[in-house]
């Protein structure tokens, strides 16, 4: 059925890769080479030169080797990705990260058996400079900003204090374990233990997001885990450097601890500062790009990458820099650039992030097999245990402290999700490889890190979905026997979503209000080209209407939506009705899933339809004499106006407002 | 606001505290403010107290902040345009109907008390409240929640959901791919399932009956209104 085709392609591509390594020799014998070109200073004599014929076919592998191999690896990983989605059922239960690691393990196994070295992707700068930025940019660009800022206190609390708690807790416990003679790890001192603990306590955004995307957790939980992943980088960097430095020093003084704290602030706020700086510069630049629309998307990428690199230059938290840059930039840039550039930016950000993530997991699997391992049952098992236990304890304690300050406190289900969703991933992996070789037990640390990563990604990743569903079981069973229940339940869901949006933001209202004033008066004037103070709904509506109009123009056959029925509905068959309703009823606004589906762009067609419908109904009701007509257009009926005043109610200037309802009578 | 609701002492104190810190609400223009609850009317007073007990005081402060942030005209009341400015409501299929639920019959403005009244419907029902027999039924009881949902359909307030009203709401809720015939059949089937007295419309009691197995208390509750 064509299912085996991706597998065939995989095998072929993979064979090319292994064989290409073998081709890395200077061709001799049967292949002609081009004669070396010498500068022509005069008649050169080749005393031994034979007369060579014009080479018809040559091969120069070494010249293209690096880009070629990169392309092939990327293709291999992408084919793996295609292959997974052939079997829908697999991706439902097993997150993609696990599948990619598995394929990586297989490929690594094959490479190991032919004694090949995989490319040094995760060992060196390549990971931190080329593979990590696209992923972080992708996460930051599509982050839902409003819930993020509402929860920023909690996020920072978990990121900073949580990571500290985990690192120190795990480090101390492991040191205690090291004292036990039976495990044979007595040579690891406290600093090294703490260093290792820092590495494995870093929750990884890549792993977490790829698992959470299918699990519909509530928005608060999602945003806290997400934010925590992104922001614990600051703490990890500081602790890592501090313990690294300290591990080589014989004595630790209180001054060093104080300096460590100072360094944390420098790292954290420095990262944010650079991010904001570059974000505003990007926004300012796009103000002037109205004549060079083709290169507009470039600025987003260049500025955010620049922020990342400059932060790396000063050894401050580059992840925070790029996250803050993306957050700041997005709002202003999307107003300045053209519609097409906006779409392009989103697409490319998603694409780069997707590819980088795929490659990372893939190489995680490959490198697992091909590194030298040192296994120590006691140390590794206790590492796993402590990682789990300390995270759980940490979440419990920290939630207790911060719950009184939260509008929506975390209940136990949320805390479970928070604790269980702390997956470790590639960042820990890369960090452990950059450990200095002066640490005697580096191989043990590498093995332990890999064990923790694989354990969390596989076990927790696969089991989190059924566990969350199990916990969320409602008290009453879903009784979908009647159409009534289906319709009315959807109505109620929409109502609740609407009321929640209406109640809107809660905390930090004062600061948000101040910021919005500052924003409107100063920032927007500087950073946005065409600054009209319009309300957000009008702006949003205009943007969507414009997009819709462009799509209709592009669409050759015009409004084809009405033509695409696949079945003609005759008898009121109950099952048919359920099918129709479940496929066609609008979904509740999912604030998290829409933004976080790793493998799709946010889908705006539902909003478009609703907005256009409202606009049409308002427009139609404003037409003179429309209240008299009882003929409604056959294809679409837009009835969204409630009862109220009649048409002669007042119309406030400048804003479309309610008019009366269109009353009509059906022949019963 | 503090002046217009003399019967609610605890609420008044709290609001005064907020008013001093934040923006002072200007007194509402006399034509649109509802008549102040007279203390001499015992039933109304009890009604007020019941309402204020339904939403805790910390939530009142927050809701008041939200109310004032929506109130661009700064006259202590909200109009329909103020609600329409919320972008998420604009893309909610039932957005207009929800907004309309806030405005009592024939009114164009809603003050904070009216705002709170509606939001009080969505408070979760606590276990001890289920057992207590209050004099007047609390706003967040199951029946009142169902009544709120019922009124989203029933615009002309005749206590019946007619076929046309049902069709209107259905059309708002589905995408553009369903034809009118299909929707009509669905509406017919809906009425057929629920209608027990044969008048080709759904009355409130029939509505309650058809949803008797659904956990309405949990569905129509918002967590932060605890």
XYZ file of C-alpha atoms in Angstrom, chain A residues 146 218 405-411 414 474-477 479 481-485 487-506 509 513 535-537 540 544 561-562 564-565 567-570 572 574 577 580-581 584-586 606-607 609-611 613-614 618 633-645 650 652 655-658 661-664 666 668, chain B residues 23 59 62-63 65-66 68-70 80-81 83-100 102-103 106-109 115 118-119 122 130 145-146 148-149 152-153 155-156 161 163-164 166-183 185-187 189-194 200 202 207 210-211 213-225:
192
model
C -1.116 36.932 27.364
C -5.150 23.221 31.023
C -0.530 34.369 45.279
C -2.180 32.825 42.296
C -5.603 33.601 40.977
C -6.207 30.043 39.908
C -4.419 27.866 42.417
C -2.876 24.624 41.295
C -4.765 21.608 42.459
C -2.001 20.165 38.065
C -15.266 13.230 34.660
C -17.700 12.202 37.281
C -20.537 11.499 34.934
C -20.173 9.455 31.818
C -24.064 10.376 27.275
C -27.237 9.452 22.803
C -29.206 12.503 22.022
C -28.492 15.308 19.617
C -29.766 17.667 22.244
C -26.987 16.826 24.606
C -25.621 20.669 20.871
C -26.386 22.058 24.288
C -23.088 20.910 25.713
C -21.261 22.701 22.947
C -23.284 25.827 23.644
C -22.298 25.645 27.270
C -18.639 25.176 26.409
C -18.676 28.207 24.156
C -20.419 30.213 26.851
C -17.857 29.326 29.428
C -15.032 30.138 27.054
C -16.659 33.479 26.338
C -17.172 34.360 29.972
C -13.619 33.411 30.801
C -12.349 35.669 28.057
C -14.640 38.368 29.255
C -13.288 38.220 32.780
C -9.924 38.437 31.162
C -6.755 39.166 32.908
C -6.417 39.258 36.568
C -3.573 44.584 36.031
C -2.478 49.106 32.193
C -9.096 48.988 18.670
C -7.656 45.554 18.507
C -10.798 43.908 17.250
C -7.746 41.877 13.878
C -8.390 38.469 8.593
C -17.036 25.637 -0.175
C -20.652 25.075 -0.943
C -17.798 20.218 -1.709
C -20.492 18.049 -0.217
C -23.074 13.149 0.588
C -26.562 14.356 0.168
C -28.481 14.292 3.352
C -31.872 12.684 3.145
C -32.630 12.213 9.608
C -29.060 9.799 14.052
C -26.332 13.775 12.395
C -22.138 16.070 10.747
C -22.256 17.948 13.988
C -18.731 20.915 11.537
C -19.412 22.519 14.869
C -16.907 25.135 15.782
C -12.657 29.277 12.203
C -12.127 32.830 13.450
C -15.640 32.511 9.266
C -17.136 33.822 12.475
C -15.848 37.340 11.996
C -20.354 36.236 9.359
C -20.744 38.886 12.019
C -24.155 43.753 10.793
C -29.967 34.304 1.251
C -30.184 30.623 0.692
C -26.599 29.601 1.182
C -25.608 31.268 4.399
C -27.744 32.491 7.145
C -25.957 34.794 9.464
C -27.978 35.230 12.556
C -25.880 36.516 15.296
C -27.763 39.533 16.449
C -29.833 39.127 19.529
C -33.122 40.644 20.361
C -32.933 44.115 21.622
C -33.854 47.447 20.341
C -28.581 54.885 18.318
C -22.342 55.519 17.958
C -18.006 51.880 15.360
C -20.357 49.373 13.889
C -22.842 48.617 16.556
C -25.770 46.455 17.190
C -32.543 41.486 15.015
C -33.734 40.341 11.699
C -37.095 38.880 12.464
C -38.582 36.606 9.963
C -40.704 30.397 8.609
C -44.194 26.107 10.026
C -9.796 55.323 39.378
C -12.748 38.187 43.494
C -10.472 41.735 40.686
C -13.757 41.839 38.863
C -10.593 46.096 38.165
C -11.679 44.309 35.051
C -13.152 49.578 35.117
C -10.612 48.539 32.533
C -13.408 47.713 30.119
C -22.294 46.813 24.291
C -19.373 48.427 22.494
C -17.838 44.272 25.422
C -17.303 44.096 21.710
C -13.835 45.438 22.166
C -12.740 42.168 23.653
C -11.215 40.366 20.692
C -11.787 36.849 21.922
C -15.477 37.490 22.243
C -15.533 38.643 18.667
C -14.446 35.258 17.455
C -16.631 33.322 19.817
C -19.607 31.974 17.864
C -21.964 32.972 20.631
C -20.190 36.203 21.415
C -23.076 38.512 20.671
C -25.529 36.414 22.607
C -23.285 36.271 25.640
C -22.868 40.018 25.589
C -26.581 40.421 25.273
C -25.585 41.032 30.458
C -28.083 43.654 29.505
C -34.415 47.053 26.927
C -31.339 48.471 28.598
C -28.143 49.600 26.994
C -25.908 49.955 29.974
C -22.139 42.609 35.779
C -24.406 37.508 35.622
C -20.961 36.326 36.584
C -20.829 30.711 36.948
C -26.029 21.853 47.667
C -27.304 27.840 35.161
C -29.629 25.975 32.843
C -28.873 31.068 31.488
C -28.152 28.594 28.722
C -29.155 32.119 24.973
C -31.571 30.435 22.605
C -34.480 35.647 22.614
C -38.090 36.664 22.691
C -37.255 27.556 22.065
C -37.592 25.960 15.609
C -36.423 29.286 14.216
C -32.914 26.816 17.379
C -31.950 27.193 13.741
C -30.442 30.580 14.384
C -28.199 29.299 17.097
C -27.276 26.212 15.121
C -26.258 28.292 12.163
C -24.004 30.370 14.372
C -22.350 27.278 15.709
C -21.439 25.406 12.581
C -19.077 26.069 9.740
C -20.041 26.977 6.226
C -20.148 23.454 4.929
C -23.582 22.494 6.134
C -26.524 23.184 3.921
C -29.782 24.587 5.175
C -31.575 21.309 4.606
C -29.162 19.414 6.786
C -29.398 21.992 9.496
C -33.223 18.223 9.740
C -30.957 18.471 12.734
C -33.188 21.111 14.270
C -34.643 16.016 15.250
C -33.588 18.093 18.251
C -37.105 19.309 18.840
C -38.498 15.887 18.279
C -36.247 14.392 20.931
C -37.016 16.972 23.564
C -43.144 21.796 18.375
C -38.772 23.157 23.677
C -34.842 21.525 28.389
C -33.222 16.474 28.324
C -30.051 17.555 30.110
C -27.759 13.365 32.914
C -25.274 16.080 32.038
C -23.050 17.463 34.764
C -24.167 21.024 34.284
C -22.784 22.153 37.615
C -19.295 21.394 36.460
C -19.699 22.441 32.851
C -21.066 25.879 33.617
C -18.559 26.796 36.285
C -15.455 28.868 36.153
C -12.689 28.025 38.533
C -11.507 31.419 39.464
C -14.912 32.531 40.586
